[in-house]
PDB file of C-alpha atoms in Angstrom:
ATOM      1  CA  UNK A   1      37.463   8.619  -4.328  1.00  0.00           C
ATOM      2  CA  UNK A   2      35.238   7.001  -6.912  1.00  0.00           C
ATOM      3  CA  UNK A   3      32.603   9.154  -8.551  1.00  0.00           C
ATOM      4  CA  UNK A   4      29.013   8.080  -8.246  1.00  0.00           C
ATOM      5  CA  UNK A   5      27.738   6.085 -11.251  1.00  0.00           C
ATOM      6  CA  UNK A   6      24.589   8.208 -11.132  1.00  0.00           C
ATOM      7  CA  UNK A   7      26.377  11.387 -12.257  1.00  0.00           C
ATOM      8  CA  UNK A   8      26.024  10.888 -16.051  1.00  0.00           C
ATOM      9  CA  UNK A   9      22.296  10.167 -15.614  1.00  0.00           C
ATOM     10  CA  UNK A  10      21.821  13.219 -13.425  1.00  0.00           C
ATOM     11  CA  UNK A  11      23.637  15.453 -15.903  1.00  0.00           C
ATOM     12  CA  UNK A  12      21.599  14.093 -18.800  1.00  0.00           C
ATOM     13  CA  UNK A  13      18.352  14.639 -16.910  1.00  0.00           C
ATOM     14  CA  UNK A  14      19.275  18.221 -16.036  1.00  0.00           C
ATOM     15  CA  UNK A  15      18.852  19.149 -19.688  1.00  0.00           C
ATOM     16  CA  UNK A  16      15.366  17.550 -19.930  1.00  0.00           C
ATOM     17  CA  UNK A  17      11.952  19.047 -19.235  1.00  0.00           C
ATOM     18  CA  UNK A  18      10.373  18.205 -15.858  1.00  0.00           C
ATOM     19  CA  UNK A  19       7.864  15.348 -16.213  1.00  0.00           C
ATOM     20  CA  UNK A  20       5.344  16.673 -13.690  1.00  0.00           C
ATOM     21  CA  UNK A  21       1.697  17.691 -13.735  1.00  0.00           C
ATOM     22  CA  UNK A  22       1.257  21.145 -12.166  1.00  0.00           C
ATOM     23  CA  UNK A  23      -2.083  20.195 -10.713  1.00  0.00           C
ATOM     24  CA  UNK A  24      -3.983  23.342  -9.721  1.00  0.00           C
ATOM     25  CA  UNK A  25      -2.818  25.108 -12.876  1.00  0.00           C
ATOM     26  CA  UNK A  26      -3.400  22.138 -15.162  1.00  0.00           C
ATOM     27  CA  UNK A  27      -6.100  19.532 -15.514  1.00  0.00           C
ATOM     28  CA  UNK A  28      -5.387  16.487 -13.348  1.00  0.00           C
ATOM     29  CA  UNK A  29      -4.115  13.307 -14.979  1.00  0.00           C
ATOM     30  CA  UNK A  30      -7.101  11.867 -16.874  1.00  0.00           C
ATOM     31  CA  UNK A  31      -8.841   8.934 -15.217  1.00  0.00           C
ATOM     32  CA  UNK A  32      -8.956   5.597 -17.021  1.00  0.00           C
ATOM     33  CA  UNK A  33     -12.122   3.911 -18.215  1.00  0.00           C
ATOM     34  CA  UNK A  34     -14.221   2.259 -15.482  1.00  0.00           C
ATOM     35  CA  UNK A  35     -12.562   4.471 -12.883  1.00  0.00           C
ATOM     36  CA  UNK A  36     -14.117   4.013  -9.464  1.00  0.00           C
ATOM     37  CA  UNK A  37     -14.912   7.500  -8.202  1.00  0.00           C
ATOM     38  CA  UNK A  38     -17.687   8.927  -6.048  1.00  0.00           C
ATOM     39  CA  UNK A  39     -20.716   6.665  -5.728  1.00  0.00           C
ATOM     40  CA  UNK A  40     -23.919   7.904  -7.395  1.00  0.00           C
ATOM     41  CA  UNK A  41     -27.312   6.751  -6.114  1.00  0.00           C
ATOM     42  CA  UNK A  42     -30.557   6.980  -8.056  1.00  0.00           C
ATOM     43  CA  UNK A  43     -33.404   6.886  -5.525  1.00  0.00           C
ATOM     44  CA  UNK A  44     -36.156   6.371  -8.099  1.00  0.00           C
ATOM     45  CA  UNK A  45     -34.547   3.231  -9.525  1.00  0.00           C
ATOM     46  CA  UNK A  46     -34.011   1.659  -6.080  1.00  0.00           C
ATOM     47  CA  UNK A  47     -36.382  -1.207  -5.219  1.00  0.00           C
ATOM     48  CA  UNK A  48     -35.037  -1.815  -1.709  1.00  0.00           C
ATOM     49  CA  UNK A  49     -33.700  -5.354  -2.203  1.00  0.00           C
ATOM     50  CA  UNK A  50     -30.970  -4.810   0.449  1.00  0.00           C
ATOM     51  CA  UNK A  51     -28.290  -6.466  -1.698  1.00  0.00           C
ATOM     52  CA  UNK A  52     -25.987  -3.458  -1.293  1.00  0.00           C
ATOM     53  CA  UNK A  53     -26.411  -3.582   2.505  1.00  0.00           C
ATOM     54  CA  UNK A  54     -25.353  -7.236   2.483  1.00  0.00           C
ATOM     55  CA  UNK A  55     -22.379  -6.805   0.227  1.00  0.00           C
ATOM     56  CA  UNK A  56     -20.903  -3.495   1.465  1.00  0.00           C
ATOM     57  CA  UNK A  57     -17.702  -4.066   3.472  1.00  0.00           C
ATOM     58  CA  UNK A  58     -17.639  -0.537   4.886  1.00  0.00           C
ATOM     59  CA  UNK A  59     -21.144  -0.002   6.285  1.00  0.00           C
ATOM     60  CA  UNK A  60     -22.102   2.774   3.893  1.00  0.00           C
ATOM     61  CA  UNK A  61     -25.755   1.740   3.546  1.00  0.00           C
ATOM     62  CA  UNK A  62     -28.653   1.925   5.994  1.00  0.00           C
ATOM     63  CA  UNK A  63     -31.889   0.256   4.950  1.00  0.00           C
ATOM     64  CA  UNK A  64     -35.099   2.229   5.502  1.00  0.00           C
ATOM     65  CA  UNK A  65     -37.936  -0.280   5.835  1.00  0.00           C
ATOM     66  CA  UNK A  66     -40.760   2.324   5.739  1.00  0.00           C
ATOM     67  CA  UNK A  67     -39.835   3.622   2.302  1.00  0.00           C
ATOM     68  CA  UNK A  68     -37.987   0.533   1.004  1.00  0.00           C
ATOM     69  CA  UNK A  69     -34.916   2.506   0.034  1.00  0.00           C
ATOM     70  CA  UNK A  70     -31.405   2.912   1.408  1.00  0.00           C
ATOM     71  CA  UNK A  71     -29.646   5.989   2.686  1.00  0.00           C
ATOM     72  CA  UNK A  72     -25.913   6.135   2.219  1.00  0.00           C
ATOM     73  CA  UNK A  73     -22.936   7.964   3.608  1.00  0.00           C
ATOM     74  CA  UNK A  74     -20.056   7.651   1.180  1.00  0.00           C
ATOM     75  CA  UNK A  75     -17.664   9.199   3.691  1.00  0.00           C
ATOM     76  CA  UNK A  76     -16.925   5.597   4.587  1.00  0.00           C
ATOM     77  CA  UNK A  77     -16.891   4.227   1.050  1.00  0.00           C
ATOM     78  CA  UNK A  78     -13.802   2.224   0.072  1.00  0.00           C
ATOM     79  CA  UNK A  79     -14.625   2.410  -3.668  1.00  0.00           C
ATOM     80  CA  UNK A  80     -14.720  -1.359  -4.095  1.00  0.00           C
ATOM     81  CA  UNK A  81     -17.724  -1.129  -6.461  1.00  0.00           C
ATOM     82  CA  UNK A  82     -19.321  -4.289  -5.102  1.00  0.00           C
ATOM     83  CA  UNK A  83     -22.673  -2.549  -4.563  1.00  0.00           C
ATOM     84  CA  UNK A  84     -22.617  -1.398  -8.186  1.00  0.00           C
ATOM     85  CA  UNK A  85     -21.949  -4.931  -9.391  1.00  0.00           C
ATOM     86  CA  UNK A  86     -24.682  -6.447  -7.229  1.00  0.00           C
ATOM     87  CA  UNK A  87     -27.431  -3.840  -7.748  1.00  0.00           C
ATOM     88  CA  UNK A  88     -30.167  -5.476  -9.883  1.00  0.00           C
ATOM     89  CA  UNK A  89     -31.712  -2.177 -11.050  1.00  0.00           C
ATOM     90  CA  UNK A  90     -28.513  -0.175 -11.696  1.00  0.00           C
ATOM     91  CA  UNK A  91     -29.557   2.399  -9.128  1.00  0.00           C
ATOM     92  CA  UNK A  92     -25.925   2.699  -8.049  1.00  0.00           C
ATOM     93  CA  UNK A  93     -23.023   3.666 -10.222  1.00  0.00           C
ATOM     94  CA  UNK A  94     -19.476   4.915  -9.914  1.00  0.00           C
ATOM     95  CA  UNK A  95     -18.680   8.363 -11.307  1.00  0.00           C
ATOM     96  CA  UNK A  96     -15.392   9.877 -12.452  1.00  0.00           C
ATOM     97  CA  UNK A  97     -15.209  12.321  -9.542  1.00  0.00           C
ATOM     98  CA  UNK A  98     -12.184  11.915  -7.311  1.00  0.00           C
ATOM     99  CA  UNK A  99     -11.541  15.387  -5.883  1.00  0.00           C
ATOM    100  CA  UNK A 100     -13.581  14.761  -2.755  1.00  0.00           C
ATOM    101  CA  UNK A 101     -11.734  16.719  -0.063  1.00  0.00           C
ATOM    102  CA  UNK A 102     -14.049  18.345   2.455  1.00  0.00           C
ATOM    103  CA  UNK A 103     -14.026  20.214   5.774  1.00  0.00           C
ATOM    104  CA  UNK A 104     -16.960  18.241   7.123  1.00  0.00           C
ATOM    105  CA  UNK A 105     -17.198  14.460   7.114  1.00  0.00           C
ATOM    106  CA  UNK A 106     -21.007  14.706   7.044  1.00  0.00           C
ATOM    107  CA  UNK A 107     -20.863  17.026   4.043  1.00  0.00           C
ATOM    108  CA  UNK A 108     -23.848  17.177   1.667  1.00  0.00           C
ATOM    109  CA  UNK A 109     -21.889  15.477  -1.084  1.00  0.00           C
ATOM    110  CA  UNK A 110     -21.202  12.388   1.005  1.00  0.00           C
ATOM    111  CA  UNK A 111     -24.812  11.720   1.957  1.00  0.00           C
ATOM    112  CA  UNK A 112     -27.320  10.399  -0.537  1.00  0.00           C
ATOM    113  CA  UNK A 113     -31.055  10.393   0.202  1.00  0.00           C
ATOM    114  CA  UNK A 114     -31.114  12.859   3.081  1.00  0.00           C
ATOM    115  CA  UNK A 115     -33.546  13.180   5.987  1.00  0.00           C
ATOM    116  CA  UNK A 116     -35.789  15.729   4.234  1.00  0.00           C
ATOM    117  CA  UNK A 117     -36.035  13.576   1.133  1.00  0.00           C
ATOM    118  CA  UNK A 118     -36.920  10.565   3.251  1.00  0.00           C
ATOM    119  CA  UNK A 119     -39.679  12.544   5.015  1.00  0.00           C
ATOM    120  CA  UNK A 120     -40.946  13.790   1.678  1.00  0.00           C
ATOM    121  CA  UNK A 121     -41.092  10.293   0.240  1.00  0.00           C
ATOM    122  CA  UNK A 122     -42.829   9.022   3.364  1.00  0.00           C
ATOM    123  CA  UNK A 123     -45.530  11.704   3.023  1.00  0.00           C
ATOM    124  CA  UNK A 124     -45.898  10.945  -0.650  1.00  0.00           C
ATOM    125  CA  UNK A 125     -46.316   7.215   0.024  1.00  0.00           C
ATOM    126  CA  UNK A 126     -48.917   7.934   2.713  1.00  0.00           C
ATOM    127  CA  UNK A 127     -50.876  10.128   0.357  1.00  0.00           C
ATOM    128  CA  UNK A 128     -50.764   7.444  -2.293  1.00  0.00           C
ATOM    129  CA  UNK A 129     -51.998   4.892   0.214  1.00  0.00           C
ATOM    130  CA  UNK A 130     -54.873   7.143   1.251  1.00  0.00           C
ATOM    131  CA  UNK A 131     -55.790   7.780  -2.346  1.00  0.00           C
ATOM    132  CA  UNK A 132     -55.827   4.041  -3.005  1.00  0.00           C
ATOM    133  CA  UNK A 133     -58.025   3.373  -0.003  1.00  0.00           C
ATOM    134  CA  UNK A 134     -60.378   6.123  -1.047  1.00  0.00           C
ATOM    135  CA  UNK A 135     -60.558   4.648  -4.542  1.00  0.00           C
ATOM    136  CA  UNK A 136     -61.327   1.224  -3.102  1.00  0.00           C
ATOM    137  CA  UNK A 137     -64.099   2.620  -0.931  1.00  0.00           C
ATOM    138  CA  UNK A 138     -65.562   4.421  -3.897  1.00  0.00           C
ATOM    139  CA  UNK A 139     -65.491   1.179  -5.889  1.00  0.00           C
ATOM    140  CA  UNK A 140     -67.193  -0.789  -3.110  1.00  0.00           C
ATOM    141  CA  UNK A 141     -69.940   1.770  -2.848  1.00  0.00           C
TER     142      UNK A 141
ATOM    143  CA  UNK B   1       0.678 -23.387  -7.378  1.00  0.00           C
ATOM    144  CA  UNK B   2       4.107 -24.238  -8.750  1.00  0.00           C
ATOM    145  CA  UNK B   3       3.768 -27.697  -7.260  1.00  0.00           C
ATOM    146  CA  UNK B   4       0.651 -28.433  -9.287  1.00  0.00           C
ATOM    147  CA  UNK B   5       2.298 -27.287 -12.491  1.00  0.00           C
ATOM    148  CA  UNK B   6       5.257 -29.524 -11.814  1.00  0.00           C
ATOM    149  CA  UNK B   7       2.784 -32.321 -11.206  1.00  0.00           C
ATOM    150  CA  UNK B   8       0.928 -31.954 -14.477  1.00  0.00           C
ATOM    151  CA  UNK B   9       3.711 -33.062 -16.779  1.00  0.00           C
ATOM    152  CA  UNK B  10       5.156 -35.916 -14.773  1.00  0.00           C
ATOM    153  CA  UNK B  11       3.349 -39.066 -13.885  1.00  0.00           C
ATOM    154  CA  UNK B  12       2.356 -39.294 -10.229  1.00  0.00           C
ATOM    155  CA  UNK B  13       3.920 -42.328  -8.603  1.00  0.00           C
ATOM    156  CA  UNK B  14       1.906 -44.290  -6.072  1.00  0.00           C
ATOM    157  CA  UNK B  15       2.198 -44.034  -3.137  1.00  0.00           C
ATOM    158  CA  UNK B  16       2.895 -40.299  -3.266  1.00  0.00           C
ATOM    159  CA  UNK B  17       5.158 -38.553  -0.803  1.00  0.00           C
ATOM    160  CA  UNK B  18       2.157 -37.327   1.147  1.00  0.00           C
ATOM    161  CA  UNK B  19       0.773 -40.837   1.463  1.00  0.00           C
ATOM    162  CA  UNK B  20       4.143 -42.126   2.646  1.00  0.00           C
ATOM    163  CA  UNK B  21       4.269 -39.496   5.371  1.00  0.00           C
ATOM    164  CA  UNK B  22       0.665 -40.247   6.340  1.00  0.00           C
ATOM    165  CA  UNK B  23       1.448 -43.954   6.624  1.00  0.00           C
ATOM    166  CA  UNK B  24       4.567 -43.317   8.682  1.00  0.00           C
ATOM    167  CA  UNK B  25       2.608 -41.155  11.139  1.00  0.00           C
ATOM    168  CA  UNK B  26      -0.316 -43.589  11.328  1.00  0.00           C
ATOM    169  CA  UNK B  27       2.076 -46.467  12.043  1.00  0.00           C
ATOM    170  CA  UNK B  28       3.935 -44.643  14.795  1.00  0.00           C
ATOM    171  CA  UNK B  29       0.801 -43.046  16.391  1.00  0.00           C
ATOM    172  CA  UNK B  30      -2.123 -45.477  16.198  1.00  0.00           C
ATOM    173  CA  UNK B  31      -4.355 -43.103  18.201  1.00  0.00           C
ATOM    174  CA  UNK B  32      -4.002 -40.256  15.702  1.00  0.00           C
ATOM    175  CA  UNK B  33      -6.530 -39.767  12.894  1.00  0.00           C
ATOM    176  CA  UNK B  34      -4.538 -39.405   9.693  1.00  0.00           C
ATOM    177  CA  UNK B  35      -6.161 -38.436   6.416  1.00  0.00           C
ATOM    178  CA  UNK B  36      -4.839 -37.409   3.006  1.00  0.00           C
ATOM    179  CA  UNK B  37      -7.146 -34.846   1.412  1.00  0.00           C
ATOM    180  CA  UNK B  38      -6.900 -33.629  -2.170  1.00  0.00           C
ATOM    181  CA  UNK B  39      -8.186 -30.204  -3.158  1.00  0.00           C
ATOM    182  CA  UNK B  40      -9.625 -29.169  -6.520  1.00  0.00           C
ATOM    183  CA  UNK B  41      -6.171 -28.411  -7.902  1.00  0.00           C
ATOM    184  CA  UNK B  42      -5.122 -31.985  -7.022  1.00  0.00           C
ATOM    185  CA  UNK B  43      -2.873 -30.707  -4.227  1.00  0.00           C
ATOM    186  CA  UNK B  44      -2.521 -33.296  -1.491  1.00  0.00           C
ATOM    187  CA  UNK B  45      -2.411 -32.366   2.157  1.00  0.00           C
ATOM    188  CA  UNK B  46      -1.957 -34.638   5.143  1.00  0.00           C
ATOM    189  CA  UNK B  47      -4.364 -33.858   7.983  1.00  0.00           C
ATOM    190  CA  UNK B  48      -3.470 -35.302  11.362  1.00  0.00           C
ATOM    191  CA  UNK B  49      -5.756 -35.028  14.365  1.00  0.00           C
ATOM    192  CA  UNK B  50      -3.620 -35.970  17.320  1.00  0.00           C
ATOM    193  CA  UNK B  51      -4.282 -36.463  21.015  1.00  0.00           C
ATOM    194  CA  UNK B  52      -2.854 -33.930  23.450  1.00  0.00           C
ATOM    195  CA  UNK B  53      -0.499 -36.533  24.966  1.00  0.00           C
ATOM    196  CA  UNK B  54       0.991 -37.510  21.620  1.00  0.00           C
ATOM    197  CA  UNK B  55       1.355 -33.962  20.320  1.00  0.00           C
ATOM    198  CA  UNK B  56       4.912 -33.326  21.521  1.00  0.00           C
ATOM    199  CA  UNK B  57       6.027 -36.788  20.477  1.00  0.00           C
ATOM    200  CA  UNK B  58       4.540 -36.261  17.019  1.00  0.00           C
ATOM    201  CA  UNK B  59       6.373 -32.966  16.587  1.00  0.00           C
ATOM    202  CA  UNK B  60       9.627 -34.647  17.595  1.00  0.00           C
ATOM    203  CA  UNK B  61       8.836 -37.476  15.163  1.00  0.00           C
ATOM    204  CA  UNK B  62       8.340 -34.975  12.306  1.00  0.00           C
ATOM    205  CA  UNK B  63      11.601 -33.242  13.164  1.00  0.00           C
ATOM    206  CA  UNK B  64      13.310 -36.650  13.035  1.00  0.00           C
ATOM    207  CA  UNK B  65      11.525 -37.502   9.768  1.00  0.00           C
ATOM    208  CA  UNK B  66      12.867 -34.391   8.031  1.00  0.00           C
ATOM    209  CA  UNK B  67      15.434 -32.299   9.861  1.00  0.00           C
ATOM    210  CA  UNK B  68      14.614 -29.332   7.637  1.00  0.00           C
ATOM    211  CA  UNK B  69      10.885 -29.424   8.364  1.00  0.00           C
ATOM    212  CA  UNK B  70       9.493 -25.931   7.956  1.00  0.00           C
ATOM    213  CA  UNK B  71       6.949 -24.776  10.529  1.00  0.00           C
ATOM    214  CA  UNK B  72       4.677 -22.375   8.660  1.00  0.00           C
ATOM    215  CA  UNK B  73       1.978 -21.288  11.056  1.00  0.00           C
ATOM    216  CA  UNK B  74       0.073 -22.136  14.212  1.00  0.00           C
ATOM    217  CA  UNK B  75      -3.621 -21.277  14.190  1.00  0.00           C
ATOM    218  CA  UNK B  76      -5.698 -21.071  17.355  1.00  0.00           C
ATOM    219  CA  UNK B  77      -9.342 -22.076  16.969  1.00  0.00           C
ATOM    220  CA  UNK B  78     -12.474 -22.087  19.110  1.00  0.00           C
ATOM    221  CA  UNK B  79     -14.552 -25.202  18.459  1.00  0.00           C
ATOM    222  CA  UNK B  80     -17.268 -24.428  21.012  1.00  0.00           C
ATOM    223  CA  UNK B  81     -16.559 -27.184  23.543  1.00  0.00           C
ATOM    224  CA  UNK B  82     -12.867 -27.351  22.765  1.00  0.00           C
ATOM    225  CA  UNK B  83     -10.016 -25.075  21.862  1.00  0.00           C
ATOM    226  CA  UNK B  84      -7.872 -26.134  18.953  1.00  0.00           C
ATOM    227  CA  UNK B  85      -4.377 -25.395  17.768  1.00  0.00           C
ATOM    228  CA  UNK B  86      -3.638 -26.200  14.153  1.00  0.00           C
ATOM    229  CA  UNK B  87      -0.035 -26.417  13.021  1.00  0.00           C
ATOM    230  CA  UNK B  88       0.906 -26.216   9.384  1.00  0.00           C
ATOM    231  CA  UNK B  89       4.252 -27.681   8.404  1.00  0.00           C
ATOM    232  CA  UNK B  90       5.942 -28.225   5.087  1.00  0.00           C
ATOM    233  CA  UNK B  91       8.336 -31.147   4.854  1.00  0.00           C
ATOM    234  CA  UNK B  92      10.356 -32.792   2.105  1.00  0.00           C
ATOM    235  CA  UNK B  93      10.443 -29.597   0.066  1.00  0.00           C
ATOM    236  CA  UNK B  94      13.650 -30.511  -1.809  1.00  0.00           C
ATOM    237  CA  UNK B  95      11.592 -31.431  -4.873  1.00  0.00           C
ATOM    238  CA  UNK B  96       8.065 -30.285  -5.685  1.00  0.00           C
ATOM    239  CA  UNK B  97       5.427 -31.019  -4.575  1.00  0.00           C
ATOM    240  CA  UNK B  98       6.394 -30.704  -0.932  1.00  0.00           C
ATOM    241  CA  UNK B  99       4.346 -32.493   1.693  1.00  0.00           C
ATOM    242  CA  UNK B 100       1.908 -30.097   3.337  1.00  0.00           C
ATOM    243  CA  UNK B 101       1.186 -31.377   6.801  1.00  0.00           C
ATOM    244  CA  UNK B 102      -1.564 -30.087   9.103  1.00  0.00           C
ATOM    245  CA  UNK B 103      -1.508 -31.136  12.707  1.00  0.00           C
ATOM    246  CA  UNK B 104      -4.608 -30.408  14.735  1.00  0.00           C
ATOM    247  CA  UNK B 105      -4.649 -30.770  18.492  1.00  0.00           C
ATOM    248  CA  UNK B 106      -7.591 -29.980  20.741  1.00  0.00           C
ATOM    249  CA  UNK B 107      -7.863 -29.162  24.434  1.00  0.00           C
ATOM    250  CA  UNK B 108     -11.121 -29.054  26.439  1.00  0.00           C
ATOM    251  CA  UNK B 109     -12.185 -25.574  27.585  1.00  0.00           C
ATOM    252  CA  UNK B 110     -12.171 -26.490  31.300  1.00  0.00           C
ATOM    253  CA  UNK B 111      -8.528 -27.555  31.018  1.00  0.00           C
ATOM    254  CA  UNK B 112      -7.110 -25.480  28.154  1.00  0.00           C
ATOM    255  CA  UNK B 113      -3.503 -26.641  28.373  1.00  0.00           C
ATOM    256  CA  UNK B 114      -1.318 -27.870  25.571  1.00  0.00           C
ATOM    257  CA  UNK B 115       2.354 -28.818  25.603  1.00  0.00           C
ATOM    258  CA  UNK B 116       4.801 -26.236  24.276  1.00  0.00           C
ATOM    259  CA  UNK B 117       6.841 -27.250  21.236  1.00  0.00           C
ATOM    260  CA  UNK B 118       9.058 -24.202  20.912  1.00  0.00           C
ATOM    261  CA  UNK B 119      12.176 -26.241  21.779  1.00  0.00           C
ATOM    262  CA  UNK B 120      11.528 -28.380  18.676  1.00  0.00           C
ATOM    263  CA  UNK B 121      10.366 -25.598  16.333  1.00  0.00           C
ATOM    264  CA  UNK B 122      11.555 -22.289  17.840  1.00  0.00           C
ATOM    265  CA  UNK B 123       9.265 -20.121  15.685  1.00  0.00           C
ATOM    266  CA  UNK B 124       6.219 -21.861  17.184  1.00  0.00           C
ATOM    267  CA  UNK B 125       6.657 -19.709  20.277  1.00  0.00           C
ATOM    268  CA  UNK B 126       5.269 -16.639  18.519  1.00  0.00           C
ATOM    269  CA  UNK B 127       2.150 -18.474  17.417  1.00  0.00           C
ATOM    270  CA  UNK B 128       1.783 -19.897  20.917  1.00  0.00           C
ATOM    271  CA  UNK B 129       2.026 -16.426  22.434  1.00  0.00           C
ATOM    272  CA  UNK B 130      -0.697 -15.319  20.062  1.00  0.00           C
ATOM    273  CA  UNK B 131      -2.762 -18.372  20.972  1.00  0.00           C
ATOM    274  CA  UNK B 132      -2.352 -17.643  24.677  1.00  0.00           C
ATOM    275  CA  UNK B 133      -3.648 -14.083  24.437  1.00  0.00           C
ATOM    276  CA  UNK B 134      -6.222 -14.490  21.688  1.00  0.00           C
ATOM    277  CA  UNK B 135      -8.006 -17.641  22.768  1.00  0.00           C
ATOM    278  CA  UNK B 136      -6.626 -18.547  26.179  1.00  0.00           C
ATOM    279  CA  UNK B 137      -4.784 -21.786  25.527  1.00  0.00           C
ATOM    280  CA  UNK B 138      -2.086 -22.259  28.141  1.00  0.00           C
ATOM    281  CA  UNK B 139       1.075 -23.679  26.616  1.00  0.00           C
ATOM    282  CA  UNK B 140       2.787 -25.490  29.451  1.00  0.00           C
ATOM    283  CA  UNK B 141       6.471 -24.765  29.739  1.00  0.00           C
ATOM    284  CA  UNK B 142       6.610 -22.013  27.140  1.00  0.00           C
ATOM    285  CA  UNK B 143       9.709 -19.934  27.863  1.00  0.00           C
ATOM    286  CA  UNK B 144       7.961 -16.636  27.096  1.00  0.00           C
ATOM    287  CA  UNK B 145       4.362 -16.058  28.102  1.00  0.00           C
ATOM    288  CA  UNK B 146       4.153 -12.328  27.493  1.00  0.00           C
ATOM    289  CA  UNK B 147       1.464 -10.904  25.250  1.00  0.00           C
ATOM    290  CA  UNK B 148       2.384 -10.384  21.631  1.00  0.00           C
ATOM    291  CA  UNK B 149      -0.348  -8.318  19.942  1.00  0.00           C
ATOM    292  CA  UNK B 150      -2.774  -7.119  22.600  1.00  0.00           C
ATOM    293  CA  UNK B 151      -2.081  -3.762  24.282  1.00  0.00           C
ATOM    294  CA  UNK B 152      -0.915  -3.561  27.899  1.00  0.00           C
ATOM    295  CA  UNK B 153      -4.213  -2.089  29.141  1.00  0.00           C
ATOM    296  CA  UNK B 154      -6.359  -4.827  27.633  1.00  0.00           C
ATOM    297  CA  UNK B 155      -8.327  -6.522  30.441  1.00  0.00           C
ATOM    298  CA  UNK B 156      -7.238  -9.935  31.741  1.00  0.00           C
ATOM    299  CA  UNK B 157      -9.520 -12.900  31.202  1.00  0.00           C
ATOM    300  CA  UNK B 158     -10.923 -11.632  27.907  1.00  0.00           C
ATOM    301  CA  UNK B 159      -9.798 -13.507  24.840  1.00  0.00           C
ATOM    302  CA  UNK B 160     -10.725 -11.638  21.628  1.00  0.00           C
ATOM    303  CA  UNK B 161     -11.122 -14.676  19.395  1.00  0.00           C
ATOM    304  CA  UNK B 162     -13.341 -16.673  21.749  1.00  0.00           C
ATOM    305  CA  UNK B 163     -16.917 -17.117  20.544  1.00  0.00           C
ATOM    306  CA  UNK B 164     -18.306 -17.698  24.057  1.00  0.00           C
ATOM    307  CA  UNK B 165     -18.769 -15.334  27.034  1.00  0.00           C
ATOM    308  CA  UNK B 166     -15.000 -14.953  27.463  1.00  0.00           C
ATOM    309  CA  UNK B 167     -14.882 -13.160  24.133  1.00  0.00           C
ATOM    310  CA  UNK B 168     -15.024  -9.392  23.697  1.00  0.00           C
ATOM    311  CA  UNK B 169     -18.195  -8.074  25.397  1.00  0.00           C
ATOM    312  CA  UNK B 170     -20.714  -5.815  23.664  1.00  0.00           C
ATOM    313  CA  UNK B 171     -19.586  -2.712  25.597  1.00  0.00           C
ATOM    314  CA  UNK B 172     -16.078  -2.972  24.175  1.00  0.00           C
ATOM    315  CA  UNK B 173     -17.252  -2.868  20.570  1.00  0.00           C
ATOM    316  CA  UNK B 174     -17.297   0.653  19.145  1.00  0.00           C
ATOM    317  CA  UNK B 175     -18.620   1.987  15.885  1.00  0.00           C
ATOM    318  CA  UNK B 176     -18.110   5.527  14.642  1.00  0.00           C
ATOM    319  CA  UNK B 177     -21.745   5.520  13.533  1.00  0.00           C
ATOM    320  CA  UNK B 178     -23.675   6.323  10.413  1.00  0.00           C
ATOM    321  CA  UNK B 179     -24.955   9.923  10.113  1.00  0.00           C
ATOM    322  CA  UNK B 180     -28.517   8.617   9.628  1.00  0.00           C
ATOM    323  CA  UNK B 181     -28.429   6.971  13.052  1.00  0.00           C
ATOM    324  CA  UNK B 182     -26.458   9.810  14.678  1.00  0.00           C
ATOM    325  CA  UNK B 183     -29.242  12.232  13.724  1.00  0.00           C
ATOM    326  CA  UNK B 184     -31.753   9.870  15.357  1.00  0.00           C
ATOM    327  CA  UNK B 185     -33.003   8.576  12.027  1.00  0.00           C
ATOM    328  CA  UNK B 186     -34.357   5.226  13.149  1.00  0.00           C
ATOM    329  CA  UNK B 187     -35.819   6.524  16.435  1.00  0.00           C
ATOM    330  CA  UNK B 188     -38.083   9.210  14.956  1.00  0.00           C
TER     331      UNK B 188
END
């Protein structure tokens, strides 16, 4: 019987150190530059141009016409970074985070601009509107 | 791409291989519309729009033209009033550039039958089976008319790639939903 040609390689490798990363004990393998991790949304910078809604292939964004912002659920995100490239105000960016396991698909960390924040912003906008109207009336008088 | 690179160095002789094939087809089938189109990489393709009656004859003619003709793909299309079946063949591929040949045949929607060509190009049968289930073209005389991709429990008479009322109805389209809508976001 012929011996396997792999045997010398196997024997040589037995004497070497294992080339593995013991993940929970060690830091994970460092991410490269421009890594596409969890999507970060900056509500204040958003001007509601709907470019991200148009370009997203995964249906992450929902446009909110009342507040002219978007709400997003990155549970569906495919990390293609197209929204980041198309955003004119840099309200969206990709972070280095990639350890995104969760027990709940509607987890806090997957949803940007939540219901309460939307309500808050709506109230704020209404107050601003009222203040403006009041100012106008005062001017007219 | 390799064809274009091969083309760059050498001088292109007129008429090119593609033009020769186009002329041969136009001569033999006067009813067919034959056109040689050149894309932005100077790649020539022969587009043939053939009548339903001549379709089988044309396929036989191509097989006779080059016995090693390679049938690449059959694409079913919905043109609104008509259903189309586009065949892409590559012939004379011994030396680059090969002749890329596109044969388009249409059938009206009230009589969506086309002749089967799987005895000439056996692989065409798979694309015809796909065409039968996806868009509802009936290939007359096809030896195998079973479905290829659609599941067994998919309803009869619905053709997923149709753009008219025989296409997939609204009720069959499902979406897992966005949490904003699931919590009644837009309705509030």
